[in-house]
């Protein structure tokens, strides 16, 4: 996101990952991500509290910081395709 100058990253099961740059959505890959790939990617940064929210409500909001680079807001959800 930082390298691309993107304001948002969208990762969902069964679709290619996308970013929002200058207000427009664009794929950053042509390959859809499997539900297992999405879980592996997203579970790397989720906080314990957000994981509990996700388990209970199928939705979680939290912040993730890469010190010296940026702070990111995250929203995780579960839909009929899996985690996103």
PDB file of C-alpha atoms in Angstrom:
ATOM      1  CA  UNK A   1       0.000   0.000   0.000  1.00  0.00           C
ATOM      2  CA  UNK A   2       2.711   2.441   0.958  1.00  0.00           C
ATOM      3  CA  UNK A   3       4.804   1.734  -2.145  1.00  0.00           C
ATOM      4  CA  UNK A   4       1.733   2.031  -4.394  1.00  0.00           C
ATOM      5  CA  UNK A   5       0.397   5.146  -2.669  1.00  0.00           C
ATOM      6  CA  UNK A   6      -2.853   3.294  -1.969  1.00  0.00           C
ATOM      7  CA  UNK A   7      -5.314   4.328   0.715  1.00  0.00           C
ATOM      8  CA  UNK A   8      -6.982   0.914   1.148  1.00  0.00           C
ATOM      9  CA  UNK A   9      -6.196  -2.769   0.696  1.00  0.00           C
ATOM     10  CA  UNK A  10      -9.064  -5.203   0.096  1.00  0.00           C
ATOM     11  CA  UNK A  11      -8.439  -8.911   0.657  1.00  0.00           C
ATOM     12  CA  UNK A  12     -11.347 -11.342   0.347  1.00  0.00           C
ATOM     13  CA  UNK A  13     -11.659 -15.052  -0.289  1.00  0.00           C
ATOM     14  CA  UNK A  14     -12.025 -16.164  -3.923  1.00  0.00           C
ATOM     15  CA  UNK A  15     -11.198 -12.772  -5.512  1.00  0.00           C
ATOM     16  CA  UNK A  16      -7.893 -11.097  -6.434  1.00  0.00           C
ATOM     17  CA  UNK A  17      -6.537  -8.603  -3.867  1.00  0.00           C
ATOM     18  CA  UNK A  18      -7.264  -4.963  -4.692  1.00  0.00           C
ATOM     19  CA  UNK A  19      -6.128  -1.518  -3.604  1.00  0.00           C
ATOM     20  CA  UNK A  20      -7.839   1.837  -3.749  1.00  0.00           C
ATOM     21  CA  UNK A  21      -5.558   4.418  -5.304  1.00  0.00           C
ATOM     22  CA  UNK A  22      -6.686   7.929  -6.209  1.00  0.00           C
ATOM     23  CA  UNK A  23     -10.255   6.833  -5.541  1.00  0.00           C
ATOM     24  CA  UNK A  24     -10.201   3.932  -8.022  1.00  0.00           C
ATOM     25  CA  UNK A  25     -10.059   0.225  -7.223  1.00  0.00           C
ATOM     26  CA  UNK A  26      -7.407  -1.805  -9.025  1.00  0.00           C
ATOM     27  CA  UNK A  27      -6.242  -5.408  -8.783  1.00  0.00           C
ATOM     28  CA  UNK A  28      -2.725  -5.956  -7.524  1.00  0.00           C
ATOM     29  CA  UNK A  29      -2.816  -9.538  -8.772  1.00  0.00           C
ATOM     30  CA  UNK A  30      -4.895 -11.439 -11.300  1.00  0.00           C
ATOM     31  CA  UNK A  31      -5.018 -14.545  -9.113  1.00  0.00           C
ATOM     32  CA  UNK A  32      -7.890 -14.979  -6.664  1.00  0.00           C
ATOM     33  CA  UNK A  33      -6.913 -15.881  -3.112  1.00  0.00           C
ATOM     34  CA  UNK A  34      -8.226 -19.109  -1.626  1.00  0.00           C
ATOM     35  CA  UNK A  35     -10.030 -19.005   1.720  1.00  0.00           C
ATOM     36  CA  UNK A  36      -7.004 -20.705   3.330  1.00  0.00           C
ATOM     37  CA  UNK A  37      -4.610 -18.108   1.882  1.00  0.00           C
ATOM     38  CA  UNK A  38      -6.758 -15.273   3.216  1.00  0.00           C
ATOM     39  CA  UNK A  39      -6.867 -16.787   6.693  1.00  0.00           C
ATOM     40  CA  UNK A  40      -3.088 -17.248   6.691  1.00  0.00           C
ATOM     41  CA  UNK A  41      -2.488 -13.648   5.577  1.00  0.00           C
ATOM     42  CA  UNK A  42      -4.967 -11.956   7.875  1.00  0.00           C
ATOM     43  CA  UNK A  43      -4.348 -13.991  11.022  1.00  0.00           C
ATOM     44  CA  UNK A  44      -0.710 -12.832  11.066  1.00  0.00           C
ATOM     45  CA  UNK A  45      -1.647  -9.363  12.345  1.00  0.00           C
ATOM     46  CA  UNK A  46      -4.974  -9.716  14.179  1.00  0.00           C
ATOM     47  CA  UNK A  47      -4.942  -8.805  17.871  1.00  0.00           C
ATOM     48  CA  UNK A  48      -6.275 -11.208  20.491  1.00  0.00           C
ATOM     49  CA  UNK A  49      -9.174  -8.873  21.264  1.00  0.00           C
ATOM     50  CA  UNK A  50     -10.076  -8.458  17.587  1.00  0.00           C
ATOM     51  CA  UNK A  51      -9.885 -12.225  17.086  1.00  0.00           C
ATOM     52  CA  UNK A  52     -12.393 -12.690  19.903  1.00  0.00           C
ATOM     53  CA  UNK A  53     -14.685 -10.109  18.275  1.00  0.00           C
ATOM     54  CA  UNK A  54     -14.351 -11.903  14.935  1.00  0.00           C
ATOM     55  CA  UNK A  55     -15.196 -15.257  16.482  1.00  0.00           C
ATOM     56  CA  UNK A  56     -18.211 -13.828  18.312  1.00  0.00           C
ATOM     57  CA  UNK A  57     -19.589 -11.335  15.763  1.00  0.00           C
ATOM     58  CA  UNK A  58     -18.055 -12.337  12.401  1.00  0.00           C
ATOM     59  CA  UNK A  59     -16.632  -8.795  12.318  1.00  0.00           C
ATOM     60  CA  UNK A  60     -13.692  -7.020  13.945  1.00  0.00           C
ATOM     61  CA  UNK A  61     -12.061  -3.585  13.808  1.00  0.00           C
ATOM     62  CA  UNK A  62      -8.555  -2.850  15.057  1.00  0.00           C
ATOM     63  CA  UNK A  63      -5.380  -0.923  14.263  1.00  0.00           C
ATOM     64  CA  UNK A  64      -2.067  -2.361  13.102  1.00  0.00           C
ATOM     65  CA  UNK A  65       1.136  -0.332  13.213  1.00  0.00           C
ATOM     66  CA  UNK A  66       4.414  -0.865  11.431  1.00  0.00           C
ATOM     67  CA  UNK A  67       6.651   1.312  13.561  1.00  0.00           C
ATOM     68  CA  UNK A  68       8.364   4.030  11.570  1.00  0.00           C
ATOM     69  CA  UNK A  69       6.207   3.388   8.484  1.00  0.00           C
ATOM     70  CA  UNK A  70       2.456   3.679   9.054  1.00  0.00           C
ATOM     71  CA  UNK A  71      -0.562   2.821  11.161  1.00  0.00           C
ATOM     72  CA  UNK A  72      -3.351   0.950   9.413  1.00  0.00           C
ATOM     73  CA  UNK A  73      -7.003   0.530  10.319  1.00  0.00           C
ATOM     74  CA  UNK A  74      -8.309  -2.976   9.714  1.00  0.00           C
ATOM     75  CA  UNK A  75     -11.793  -4.403   9.363  1.00  0.00           C
ATOM     76  CA  UNK A  76     -12.148  -8.170   9.208  1.00  0.00           C
ATOM     77  CA  UNK A  77     -15.426  -9.855   8.330  1.00  0.00           C
ATOM     78  CA  UNK A  78     -16.831 -13.250   7.474  1.00  0.00           C
ATOM     79  CA  UNK A  79     -19.230 -13.647   4.569  1.00  0.00           C
ATOM     80  CA  UNK A  80     -20.506 -16.608   2.562  1.00  0.00           C
ATOM     81  CA  UNK A  81     -17.115 -16.953   0.815  1.00  0.00           C
ATOM     82  CA  UNK A  82     -15.051 -16.832   3.997  1.00  0.00           C
ATOM     83  CA  UNK A  83     -12.824 -14.310   5.707  1.00  0.00           C
ATOM     84  CA  UNK A  84     -12.133 -10.900   4.234  1.00  0.00           C
TER      85      UNK A  84
END
